[in-house]
PDB file of C-alpha atoms and ligand atoms in Angstrom:
ATOM      1  CA  MET A  21    -101.269 -87.927  -1.806  1.00 45.00           C
ATOM      2  CA  GLN A  22     -99.915 -90.119   0.815  1.00 49.00           C
ATOM      3  CA  ARG A  23     -97.966 -87.213   2.388  1.00 52.00           C
ATOM      4  CA  LYS A  24    -101.090 -85.237   3.531  1.00 54.00           C
ATOM      5  CA  PRO A  25    -102.012 -86.993   6.761  1.00 59.00           C
ATOM      6  CA  LEU A  26     -98.459 -86.510   8.182  1.00 59.00           C
ATOM      7  CA  PHE A  27     -97.972 -83.151   6.665  1.00 61.00           C
ATOM      8  CA  ARG A  28    -100.980 -81.426   8.121  1.00 64.00           C
ATOM      9  CA  PRO A  29    -100.216 -82.099  11.772  1.00 59.00           C
ATOM     10  CA  ILE A  30     -96.534 -81.052  11.290  1.00 57.00           C
ATOM     11  CA  LEU A  31     -97.695 -77.851   9.607  1.00 56.00           C
ATOM     12  CA  LEU A  32    -100.045 -77.240  12.424  1.00 57.00           C
ATOM     13  CA  ALA A  33     -97.317 -77.860  15.086  1.00 55.00           C
ATOM     14  CA  LEU A  34     -95.103 -75.479  13.295  1.00 54.00           C
ATOM     15  CA  ILE A  35     -97.705 -72.774  13.247  1.00 56.00           C
ATOM     16  CA  LEU A  36     -98.604 -73.121  16.901  1.00 53.00           C
ATOM     17  CA  CYS A  37     -94.857 -72.934  17.819  1.00 47.00           C
ATOM     18  CA  GLY A  38     -94.463 -69.741  15.740  1.00 48.00           C
ATOM     19  CA  LEU A  39     -97.387 -68.081  17.636  1.00 47.00           C
ATOM     20  CA  ALA A  40     -95.547 -67.012  20.710  1.00 42.00           C
ATOM     21  CA  PRO A  41     -97.731 -66.599  23.853  1.00 44.00           C
ATOM     22  CA  GLY A  42     -99.222 -63.142  23.635  1.00 40.00           C
ATOM     23  CA  ALA A  43    -100.227 -60.775  26.386  1.00 40.00           C
ATOM     24  CA  ARG A  44    -100.124 -62.727  29.574  1.00 43.00           C
ATOM     25  CA  ALA A  45    -101.730 -61.726  32.913  1.00 40.00           C
ATOM     26  CA  ALA A  46     -99.396 -61.101  35.655  1.00 42.00           C
ATOM     27  CA  GLY A  47    -100.071 -60.329  39.477  1.00 46.00           C
ATOM     28  CA  GLU A  48    -103.708 -59.616  39.893  1.00 52.00           C
ATOM     29  CA  GLY A  49    -104.744 -60.289  36.291  1.00 65.00           C
ATOM     30  CA  VAL A  50    -103.212 -57.218  34.901  1.00 84.00           C
ATOM     31  CA  ASP A  51    -102.090 -57.525  31.311  1.00 92.00           C
ATOM     32  CA  LEU A  52     -98.327 -56.689  30.937  1.00 96.00           C
ATOM     33  CA  MET A  53     -97.191 -53.866  28.767  1.00 96.00           C
ATOM     34  CA  GLN A  54     -95.795 -55.269  25.477  1.00 93.00           C
ATOM     35  CA  ARG A  55     -92.963 -54.203  23.166  1.00 94.00           C
ATOM     36  CA  SER A  56     -91.427 -55.694  20.175  1.00 93.00           C
ATOM     37  CA  TRP A  57     -87.869 -56.643  21.256  1.00 96.00           C
ATOM     38  CA  PRO A  58     -85.318 -56.511  18.466  1.00 94.00           C
ATOM     39  CA  GLU A  59     -83.464 -59.558  19.786  1.00 94.00           C
ATOM     40  CA  ASN A  60     -86.590 -61.726  19.643  1.00 92.00           C
ATOM     41  CA  GLY A  61     -87.808 -63.749  16.615  1.00 85.00           C
ATOM     42  CA  PRO A  62     -85.679 -66.179  14.588  1.00 83.00           C
ATOM     43  CA  LEU A  63     -83.292 -63.699  13.183  1.00 85.00           C
ATOM     44  CA  GLY A  64     -83.364 -61.181  15.884  1.00 91.00           C
ATOM     45  CA  THR A  65     -80.059 -59.439  17.184  1.00 93.00           C
ATOM     46  CA  PHE A  66     -79.447 -57.368  20.214  1.00 95.00           C
ATOM     47  CA  ASP A  67     -79.671 -53.535  19.662  1.00 96.00           C
ATOM     48  CA  ARG A  68     -76.137 -52.752  20.903  1.00 95.00           C
ATOM     49  CA  ALA A  69     -76.788 -49.169  21.453  1.00 96.00           C
ATOM     50  CA  ALA A  70     -79.789 -49.985  23.582  1.00 97.00           C
ATOM     51  CA  VAL A  71     -77.995 -52.615  25.579  1.00 97.00           C
ATOM     52  CA  GLN A  72     -75.146 -50.219  26.149  1.00 96.00           C
ATOM     53  CA  ARG A  73     -77.513 -47.744  27.408  1.00 97.00           C
ATOM     54  CA  GLY A  74     -79.179 -50.226  29.626  1.00 98.00           C
ATOM     55  CA  PHE A  75     -75.713 -50.999  31.162  1.00 97.00           C
ATOM     56  CA  GLN A  76     -75.514 -47.370  32.048  1.00 97.00           C
ATOM     57  CA  VAL A  77     -78.990 -47.433  33.736  1.00 98.00           C
ATOM     58  CA  TYR A  78     -77.961 -50.633  35.777  1.00 98.00           C
ATOM     59  CA  LYS A  79     -74.596 -49.185  36.789  1.00 96.00           C
ATOM     60  CA  GLU A  80     -76.066 -45.713  37.739  1.00 97.00           C
ATOM     61  CA  VAL A  81     -79.444 -46.794  39.337  1.00 98.00           C
ATOM     62  CA  CYS A  82     -80.011 -50.455  39.945  1.00 98.00           C
ATOM     63  CA  HIS A  83     -76.639 -51.513  41.065  1.00 97.00           C
ATOM     64  CA  THR A  84     -77.212 -49.520  44.278  1.00 96.00           C
ATOM     65  CA  CYS A  85     -79.395 -52.451  45.376  1.00 97.00           C
ATOM     66  CA  HIS A  86     -79.060 -55.420  42.905  1.00 97.00           C
ATOM     67  CA  SER A  87     -76.150 -57.559  42.121  1.00 97.00           C
ATOM     68  CA  LEU A  88     -75.284 -59.043  38.693  1.00 97.00           C
ATOM     69  CA  ASN A  89     -73.198 -61.977  39.967  1.00 95.00           C
ATOM     70  CA  TYR A  90     -72.873 -63.671  36.534  1.00 94.00           C
ATOM     71  CA  LEU A  91     -71.587 -60.579  34.671  1.00 96.00           C
ATOM     72  CA  ALA A  92     -67.763 -60.385  34.287  1.00 96.00           C
ATOM     73  CA  PHE A  93     -66.623 -56.960  32.790  1.00 97.00           C
ATOM     74  CA  ARG A  94     -65.030 -58.802  29.845  1.00 96.00           C
ATOM     75  CA  ASN A  95     -68.505 -60.091  28.900  1.00 95.00           C
ATOM     76  CA  LEU A  96     -69.309 -56.563  27.743  1.00 95.00           C
ATOM     77  CA  ALA A  97     -66.842 -56.798  24.911  1.00 94.00           C
ATOM     78  CA  ALA A  98     -69.696 -58.371  23.008  1.00 92.00           C
ATOM     79  CA  LEU A  99     -71.507 -54.993  23.136  1.00 90.00           C
ATOM     80  CA  GLY A 100     -68.648 -53.333  21.197  1.00 89.00           C
ATOM     81  CA  PHE A 101     -66.457 -51.879  24.208  1.00 91.00           C
ATOM     82  CA  SER A 102     -62.827 -51.775  23.455  1.00 93.00           C
ATOM     83  CA  ASP A 103     -60.185 -53.272  25.844  1.00 95.00           C
ATOM     84  CA  GLN A 104     -59.415 -49.879  27.092  1.00 96.00           C
ATOM     85  CA  GLU A 105     -62.920 -49.049  27.698  1.00 95.00           C
ATOM     86  CA  LEU A 106     -63.409 -52.376  29.549  1.00 96.00           C
ATOM     87  CA  GLN A 107     -60.396 -51.626  31.682  1.00 97.00           C
ATOM     88  CA  ALA A 108     -61.753 -48.136  32.551  1.00 96.00           C
ATOM     89  CA  ILE A 109     -65.230 -49.604  33.471  1.00 96.00           C
ATOM     90  CA  ALA A 110     -63.693 -52.167  35.722  1.00 97.00           C
ATOM     91  CA  ALA A 111     -61.365 -49.735  37.317  1.00 97.00           C
ATOM     92  CA  GLY A 112     -64.380 -47.800  38.635  1.00 95.00           C
ATOM     93  CA  TYR A 113     -65.054 -50.839  40.965  1.00 96.00           C
ATOM     94  CA  LYS A 114     -63.189 -52.302  43.936  1.00 94.00           C
ATOM     95  CA  VAL A 115     -63.004 -56.087  44.491  1.00 93.00           C
ATOM     96  CA  PRO A 116     -61.765 -57.967  47.659  1.00 91.00           C
ATOM     97  CA  ALA A 117     -58.127 -59.366  47.308  1.00 93.00           C
ATOM     98  CA  LEU A 118     -55.319 -60.477  49.407  1.00 94.00           C
ATOM     99  CA  ASP A 119     -51.937 -58.704  49.698  1.00 94.00           C
ATOM    100  CA  ASP A 120     -48.612 -60.462  49.729  1.00 94.00           C
ATOM    101  CA  GLU A 121     -48.925 -61.314  53.428  1.00 95.00           C
ATOM    102  CA  GLY A 122     -52.419 -62.868  53.040  1.00 95.00           C
ATOM    103  CA  GLN A 123     -54.120 -59.902  54.554  1.00 95.00           C
ATOM    104  CA  PRO A 124     -57.618 -58.878  53.016  1.00 94.00           C
ATOM    105  CA  ILE A 125     -57.318 -55.688  50.973  1.00 95.00           C
ATOM    106  CA  GLU A 126     -59.407 -54.102  48.165  1.00 94.00           C
ATOM    107  CA  ARG A 127     -57.985 -53.561  44.656  1.00 95.00           C
ATOM    108  CA  GLU A 128     -59.319 -52.064  41.487  1.00 96.00           C
ATOM    109  CA  ALA A 129     -61.251 -54.467  39.421  1.00 97.00           C
ATOM    110  CA  LYS A 130     -59.879 -55.925  36.148  1.00 97.00           C
ATOM    111  CA  PRO A 131     -61.867 -56.929  32.989  1.00 96.00           C
ATOM    112  CA  PHE A 132     -61.738 -60.553  34.164  1.00 96.00           C
ATOM    113  CA  ASP A 133     -63.318 -59.874  37.485  1.00 97.00           C
ATOM    114  CA  HIS A 134     -67.032 -60.151  38.092  1.00 96.00           C
ATOM    115  CA  MET A 135     -69.138 -57.125  38.883  1.00 94.00           C
ATOM    116  CA  PRO A 136     -69.040 -56.644  42.714  1.00 95.00           C
ATOM    117  CA  ALA A 137     -72.317 -56.948  44.493  1.00 95.00           C
ATOM    118  CA  PRO A 138     -73.588 -53.798  46.301  1.00 95.00           C
ATOM    119  CA  TYR A 139     -74.085 -55.667  49.598  1.00 95.00           C
ATOM    120  CA  ALA A 140     -71.764 -58.007  51.450  1.00 92.00           C
ATOM    121  CA  ASN A 141     -74.460 -60.472  52.232  1.00 94.00           C
ATOM    122  CA  PRO A 142     -78.183 -60.937  52.023  1.00 94.00           C
ATOM    123  CA  ALA A 143     -78.836 -59.899  55.657  1.00 96.00           C
ATOM    124  CA  GLN A 144     -77.166 -56.567  54.885  1.00 96.00           C
ATOM    125  CA  ALA A 145     -79.277 -56.215  51.702  1.00 96.00           C
ATOM    126  CA  ARG A 146     -82.458 -56.933  53.673  1.00 95.00           C
ATOM    127  CA  ALA A 147     -81.391 -54.427  56.445  1.00 94.00           C
ATOM    128  CA  ALA A 148     -80.964 -51.711  53.928  1.00 92.00           C
ATOM    129  CA  ASN A 149     -84.252 -52.389  52.122  1.00 93.00           C
ATOM    130  CA  GLY A 150     -86.746 -52.449  54.862  1.00 88.00           C
ATOM    131  CA  GLY A 151     -86.732 -56.292  55.088  1.00 91.00           C
ATOM    132  CA  GLY A 152     -87.053 -56.866  51.340  1.00 94.00           C
ATOM    133  CA  LEU A 153     -84.266 -58.722  49.498  1.00 96.00           C
ATOM    134  CA  PRO A 154     -83.287 -57.271  46.105  1.00 97.00           C
ATOM    135  CA  PRO A 155     -82.687 -60.398  43.967  1.00 97.00           C
ATOM    136  CA  ASP A 156     -79.615 -60.896  41.807  1.00 97.00           C
ATOM    137  CA  LEU A 157     -80.662 -59.758  38.424  1.00 97.00           C
ATOM    138  CA  SER A 158     -78.443 -62.017  36.124  1.00 96.00           C
ATOM    139  CA  LEU A 159     -81.224 -64.333  35.252  1.00 96.00           C
ATOM    140  CA  ILE A 160     -84.414 -62.319  36.185  1.00 97.00           C
ATOM    141  CA  VAL A 161     -85.710 -62.148  32.634  1.00 96.00           C
ATOM    142  CA  LYS A 162     -85.626 -65.923  32.346  1.00 95.00           C
ATOM    143  CA  ALA A 163     -86.876 -66.482  35.854  1.00 95.00           C
ATOM    144  CA  ARG A 164     -90.243 -64.594  35.334  1.00 95.00           C
ATOM    145  CA  GLU A 165     -92.906 -65.575  32.753  1.00 93.00           C
ATOM    146  CA  ASP A 166     -92.830 -63.275  29.811  1.00 96.00           C
ATOM    147  CA  GLY A 167     -89.654 -61.853  31.486  1.00 96.00           C
ATOM    148  CA  LEU A 168     -88.830 -58.980  29.158  1.00 97.00           C
ATOM    149  CA  ASP A 169     -92.422 -57.586  29.156  1.00 97.00           C
ATOM    150  CA  TYR A 170     -92.575 -58.239  32.820  1.00 98.00           C
ATOM    151  CA  VAL A 171     -89.452 -56.233  33.808  1.00 98.00           C
ATOM    152  CA  TYR A 172     -90.317 -53.487  31.502  1.00 98.00           C
ATOM    153  CA  SER A 173     -93.834 -53.334  32.838  1.00 98.00           C
ATOM    154  CA  LEU A 174     -92.627 -53.477  36.537  1.00 98.00           C
ATOM    155  CA  LEU A 175     -90.512 -50.450  35.980  1.00 98.00           C
ATOM    156  CA  HIS A 176     -93.593 -48.516  34.848  1.00 98.00           C
ATOM    157  CA  GLY A 177     -95.985 -49.907  37.246  1.00 97.00           C
ATOM    158  CA  PHE A 178     -95.513 -47.768  40.322  1.00 98.00           C
ATOM    159  CA  GLY A 179     -98.218 -45.239  41.295  1.00 96.00           C
ATOM    160  CA  ASP A 180    -101.102 -44.806  43.650  1.00 96.00           C
ATOM    161  CA  PRO A 181    -102.967 -47.891  44.701  1.00 96.00           C
ATOM    162  CA  PRO A 182    -106.629 -48.374  43.722  1.00 95.00           C
ATOM    163  CA  ALA A 183    -109.276 -47.397  46.304  1.00 94.00           C
ATOM    164  CA  GLY A 184    -109.500 -49.974  49.012  1.00 94.00           C
ATOM    165  CA  HIS A 185    -105.972 -51.480  48.402  1.00 95.00           C
ATOM    166  CA  GLN A 186    -103.754 -51.349  51.458  1.00 94.00           C
ATOM    167  CA  VAL A 187    -100.029 -50.902  51.097  1.00 95.00           C
ATOM    168  CA  PRO A 188     -98.314 -51.890  54.320  1.00 94.00           C
ATOM    169  CA  GLU A 189     -95.745 -49.615  55.883  1.00 92.00           C
ATOM    170  CA  GLY A 190     -92.457 -49.676  53.881  1.00 91.00           C
ATOM    171  CA  LEU A 191     -93.912 -51.188  50.788  1.00 95.00           C
ATOM    172  CA  HIS A 192     -94.768 -49.597  47.502  1.00 96.00           C
ATOM    173  CA  TYR A 193     -97.703 -50.094  45.168  1.00 97.00           C
ATOM    174  CA  ASN A 194     -96.842 -51.749  41.838  1.00 97.00           C
ATOM    175  CA  ARG A 195     -99.726 -52.994  39.638  1.00 96.00           C
ATOM    176  CA  TYR A 196     -97.557 -55.434  37.917  1.00 97.00           C
ATOM    177  CA  PHE A 197     -96.064 -57.024  40.912  1.00 96.00           C
ATOM    178  CA  PRO A 198     -97.872 -60.041  42.167  1.00 95.00           C
ATOM    179  CA  GLY A 199    -100.074 -58.873  45.117  1.00 95.00           C
ATOM    180  CA  GLY A 200     -99.356 -55.283  44.236  1.00 96.00           C
ATOM    181  CA  ASN A 201     -97.021 -54.447  47.200  1.00 96.00           C
ATOM    182  CA  ILE A 202     -93.287 -54.390  46.368  1.00 96.00           C
ATOM    183  CA  ALA A 203     -90.339 -53.656  48.641  1.00 96.00           C
ATOM    184  CA  MET A 204     -88.576 -51.721  45.851  1.00 97.00           C
ATOM    185  CA  PRO A 205     -89.157 -48.049  45.776  1.00 96.00           C
ATOM    186  CA  GLN A 206     -89.710 -46.668  42.237  1.00 98.00           C
ATOM    187  CA  PRO A 207     -86.199 -46.796  40.708  1.00 98.00           C
ATOM    188  CA  LEU A 208     -86.777 -44.764  37.541  1.00 98.00           C
ATOM    189  CA  THR A 209     -88.282 -41.477  36.783  1.00 97.00           C
ATOM    190  CA  ASP A 210     -87.893 -39.315  33.639  1.00 97.00           C
ATOM    191  CA  GLY A 211     -84.284 -37.837  33.209  1.00 96.00           C
ATOM    192  CA  GLN A 212     -82.811 -40.223  35.952  1.00 94.00           C
ATOM    193  CA  VAL A 213     -79.622 -40.645  33.890  1.00 97.00           C
ATOM    194  CA  THR A 214     -77.911 -38.622  31.365  1.00 97.00           C
ATOM    195  CA  TYR A 215     -77.253 -40.822  28.592  1.00 97.00           C
ATOM    196  CA  ALA A 216     -73.803 -41.049  27.309  1.00 91.00           C
ATOM    197  CA  ASP A 217     -75.131 -41.129  23.537  1.00 94.00           C
ATOM    198  CA  GLY A 218     -77.378 -38.123  24.002  1.00 95.00           C
ATOM    199  CA  THR A 219     -80.698 -40.199  23.881  1.00 97.00           C
ATOM    200  CA  ASN A 220     -83.534 -38.623  25.822  1.00 97.00           C
ATOM    201  CA  ALA A 221     -83.706 -40.641  29.178  1.00 97.00           C
ATOM    202  CA  SER A 222     -87.559 -40.908  29.526  1.00 98.00           C
ATOM    203  CA  LEU A 223     -88.805 -43.426  31.969  1.00 98.00           C
ATOM    204  CA  ASP A 224     -89.953 -45.630  28.982  1.00 98.00           C
ATOM    205  CA  GLN A 225     -86.608 -45.481  27.196  1.00 98.00           C
ATOM    206  CA  MET A 226     -84.722 -46.407  30.423  1.00 98.00           C
ATOM    207  CA  ALA A 227     -87.021 -49.229  31.195  1.00 98.00           C
ATOM    208  CA  ALA A 228     -86.643 -50.675  27.668  1.00 98.00           C
ATOM    209  CA  ASP A 229     -82.882 -50.174  27.617  1.00 98.00           C
ATOM    210  CA  VAL A 230     -82.214 -51.775  31.091  1.00 98.00           C
ATOM    211  CA  THR A 231     -84.522 -54.659  30.176  1.00 98.00           C
ATOM    212  CA  GLN A 232     -82.675 -55.391  27.027  1.00 98.00           C
ATOM    213  CA  PHE A 233     -79.399 -55.170  28.916  1.00 98.00           C
ATOM    214  CA  LEU A 234     -80.692 -57.659  31.524  1.00 98.00           C
ATOM    215  CA  HIS A 235     -81.685 -59.939  28.640  1.00 97.00           C
ATOM    216  CA  PHE A 236     -78.172 -59.767  27.283  1.00 97.00           C
ATOM    217  CA  VAL A 237     -76.728 -60.627  30.631  1.00 96.00           C
ATOM    218  CA  ALA A 238     -79.108 -63.625  30.958  1.00 96.00           C
ATOM    219  CA  GLU A 239     -78.464 -64.904  27.365  1.00 92.00           C
ATOM    220  CA  PRO A 240     -75.151 -63.684  26.232  1.00 89.00           C
ATOM    221  CA  LYS A 241     -75.143 -66.555  23.609  1.00 89.00           C
ATOM    222  CA  LEU A 242     -78.562 -65.813  22.258  1.00 90.00           C
ATOM    223  CA  GLU A 243     -77.246 -64.669  18.807  1.00 88.00           C
ATOM    224  CA  GLU A 244     -74.908 -67.557  18.384  1.00 87.00           C
ATOM    225  CA  ARG A 245     -77.615 -70.024  19.232  1.00 88.00           C
ATOM    226  CA  LYS A 246     -79.989 -68.588  16.702  1.00 87.00           C
ATOM    227  CA  LEU A 247     -77.281 -68.694  14.058  1.00 87.00           C
ATOM    228  CA  THR A 248     -76.623 -72.479  14.902  1.00 89.00           C
ATOM    229  CA  GLY A 249     -80.342 -72.997  14.702  1.00 88.00           C
ATOM    230  CA  LEU A 250     -80.660 -71.357  11.404  1.00 87.00           C
ATOM    231  CA  LYS A 251     -77.784 -73.353   9.913  1.00 90.00           C
ATOM    232  CA  ALA A 252     -79.362 -76.659  11.259  1.00 92.00           C
ATOM    233  CA  GLY A 253     -82.678 -75.691   9.803  1.00 91.00           C
ATOM    234  CA  ILE A 254     -81.134 -74.913   6.402  1.00 93.00           C
ATOM    235  CA  PHE A 255     -79.318 -78.157   6.450  1.00 93.00           C
ATOM    236  CA  LEU A 256     -82.540 -79.974   7.401  1.00 94.00           C
ATOM    237  CA  VAL A 257     -84.445 -78.643   4.632  1.00 94.00           C
ATOM    238  CA  VAL A 258     -81.661 -79.461   2.085  1.00 95.00           C
ATOM    239  CA  PHE A 259     -81.395 -82.910   3.535  1.00 94.00           C
ATOM    240  CA  ALA A 260     -85.163 -83.483   3.312  1.00 95.00           C
ATOM    241  CA  GLY A 261     -85.149 -82.478  -0.288  1.00 95.00           C
ATOM    242  CA  VAL A 262     -82.287 -84.891  -1.291  1.00 95.00           C
ATOM    243  CA  MET A 263     -84.032 -87.617   0.593  1.00 94.00           C
ATOM    244  CA  LEU A 264     -87.381 -86.895  -1.033  1.00 94.00           C
ATOM    245  CA  ALA A 265     -85.690 -86.930  -4.494  1.00 93.00           C
ATOM    246  CA  TYR A 266     -83.988 -90.147  -3.575  1.00 92.00           C
ATOM    247  CA  LYS A 267     -87.308 -91.876  -2.557  1.00 92.00           C
ATOM    248  CA  ARG A 268     -88.951 -90.603  -5.737  1.00 93.00           C
ATOM    249  CA  LYS A 269     -86.175 -92.008  -7.831  1.00 90.00           C
ATOM    250  CA  THR A 270     -86.211 -95.396  -6.030  1.00 91.00           C
ATOM    251  CA  TRP A 271     -89.959 -95.763  -6.463  1.00 89.00           C
ATOM    252  CA  ARG A 272     -89.865 -94.667 -10.082  1.00 88.00           C
ATOM    253  CA  ASP A 273     -87.201 -97.264 -10.674  1.00 83.00           C
ATOM    254  CA  LEU A 274     -89.250 -99.992  -9.062  1.00 82.00           C
ATOM    255  CA  HIS A 275     -92.541 -99.261 -11.068  1.00 74.00           C
TER     256      HIS A 275
HETATM  257  C1  HEC B 312     -83.251 -48.948  46.554  1.00 74.26           C
HETATM  258  C2  HEC B 312     -83.048 -50.211  46.112  1.00 74.26           C
HETATM  259  C3  HEC B 312     -83.419 -50.708  44.721  1.00 74.26           C
HETATM  260  C4  HEC B 312     -83.157 -50.191  43.565  1.00 74.26           C
HETATM  261  C5  HEC B 312     -82.343 -48.921  43.300  1.00 74.26           C
HETATM  262  C6  HEC B 312     -83.681 -51.078  42.479  1.00 74.26           C
HETATM  263  N1  HEC B 312     -84.332 -52.092  43.104  1.00 74.26           N
HETATM  264 FE1  HEC B 312     -85.178 -53.625  42.212  1.00 74.26          FE
HETATM  265  N2  HEC B 312     -85.820 -54.429  44.055  1.00 74.26           N
HETATM  266  C7  HEC B 312     -85.447 -53.979  45.254  1.00 74.26           C
HETATM  267  C8  HEC B 312     -85.974 -54.744  46.290  1.00 74.26           C
HETATM  268  C9  HEC B 312     -85.953 -54.553  47.808  1.00 74.26           C
HETATM  269  C10 HEC B 312     -86.684 -55.778  45.569  1.00 74.26           C
HETATM  270  C11 HEC B 312     -87.425 -57.072  46.209  1.00 74.26           C
HETATM  271  C12 HEC B 312     -88.881 -56.683  46.084  1.00 74.26           C
HETATM  272  C13 HEC B 312     -89.767 -57.578  46.846  1.00 74.26           C
HETATM  273  O1  HEC B 312     -89.570 -58.785  46.915  1.00 74.26           O
HETATM  274  O2  HEC B 312     -90.885 -57.040  47.368  1.00 74.26           O
HETATM  275  C14 HEC B 312     -86.557 -55.635  44.183  1.00 74.26           C
HETATM  276  C15 HEC B 312     -86.953 -56.379  43.059  1.00 74.26           C
HETATM  277  C16 HEC B 312     -86.702 -56.297  41.707  1.00 74.26           C
HETATM  278  C17 HEC B 312     -87.206 -57.000  40.767  1.00 74.26           C
HETATM  279  C18 HEC B 312     -87.835 -58.500  41.071  1.00 74.26           C
HETATM  280  C19 HEC B 312     -89.399 -58.391  41.005  1.00 74.26           C
HETATM  281  C20 HEC B 312     -89.924 -59.805  41.218  1.00 74.26           C
HETATM  282  O3  HEC B 312     -90.784 -60.256  40.353  1.00 74.26           O
HETATM  283  O4  HEC B 312     -89.553 -60.447  42.111  1.00 74.26           O
HETATM  284  C21 HEC B 312     -86.733 -56.669  39.605  1.00 74.26           C
HETATM  285  C22 HEC B 312     -86.951 -57.219  38.222  1.00 74.26           C
HETATM  286  C23 HEC B 312     -86.097 -55.302  39.795  1.00 74.26           C
HETATM  287  N3  HEC B 312     -86.059 -55.174  41.255  1.00 74.26           N
HETATM  288  C24 HEC B 312     -85.508 -54.592  38.887  1.00 74.26           C
HETATM  289  C25 HEC B 312     -84.865 -53.419  39.167  1.00 74.26           C
HETATM  290  C26 HEC B 312     -84.251 -52.602  38.169  1.00 74.26           C
HETATM  291  C27 HEC B 312     -84.062 -52.900  36.664  1.00 74.26           C
HETATM  292  C28 HEC B 312     -83.673 -51.583  38.666  1.00 74.26           C
HETATM  293  C29 HEC B 312     -82.957 -50.385  38.084  1.00 74.26           C
HETATM  294  C30 HEC B 312     -83.734 -49.652  37.153  1.00 74.26           C
HETATM  295  C31 HEC B 312     -83.883 -51.690  40.181  1.00 74.26           C
HETATM  296  N4  HEC B 312     -84.606 -52.869  40.315  1.00 74.26           N
HETATM  297  C32 HEC B 312     -83.459 -50.835  41.131  1.00 74.26           C
HETATM  298  C33 HEC B 312     -84.655 -52.834  45.398  1.00 74.26           C
HETATM  299  C34 HEC B 312     -84.143 -51.926  44.476  1.00 74.26           C
END
């Protein structure tokens, strides 16, 4: 009986934690598109095929403008790429290096290298993008509220502005971008890439896949972290049971 007053608030807190924030308004109060992401939830794991496809979309489309400074090629091993595949992927890029006499040269990237950025510096990136700076995408899904749904929605959000909405020269209308005017031109349209695994590359498919890839880059240890949390949870439940049994026995002995 005594347990109830404490038990109720704890139960309530647990229920509230479990109810993740639902649709959230972005920009001008527009509800984001939502999707159930396989890696979310207490036991969720990355859909490796989707993340690999997303890497292809990033490589072939987004990398023209956006860097991924935190990604080393070897990090992709977690997606199931073999050593040979990683070497081949890395070899597709050039990184700055020094020759034996200390002169700057370029060499083929190796799996331990980080993915080279498309522009040498922010000024060059702005100059090539009409003054807009394409942000590094390594942490973008963590940096934005409801980041997965946001990035996914943003890639769908291009189109004609509503009547009366002015789009300044050089910008593009996107209904999910705060303010509605974005310096990024629409990057994805149906059939933009030819997927290596034969999946139909609809805009929706590519948007979902590249979002999952960006989540993997931002949280490569997500699965390990969940497993640790699960183990700690099981331990706590067992431990609480033992303590309860012990308490009962102690009080029984006293009465
Ligand atoms: C032609 C260059 C270009 C390409 C290609 C491109 N982007 Fe962008 N992107 C930009 C620019 C420029 C901005 C900055 C927009 C601004 O601040 O107005 C941006 C901004 C973004 C943002 C941040 C939005 C925010 O809330 O600040 C995300 C996310 C994004 N791009 C994702 C992508 C993805 C994913 C791809 C590939 C499918 C991609 N971009 C392809 C130029 C590009």
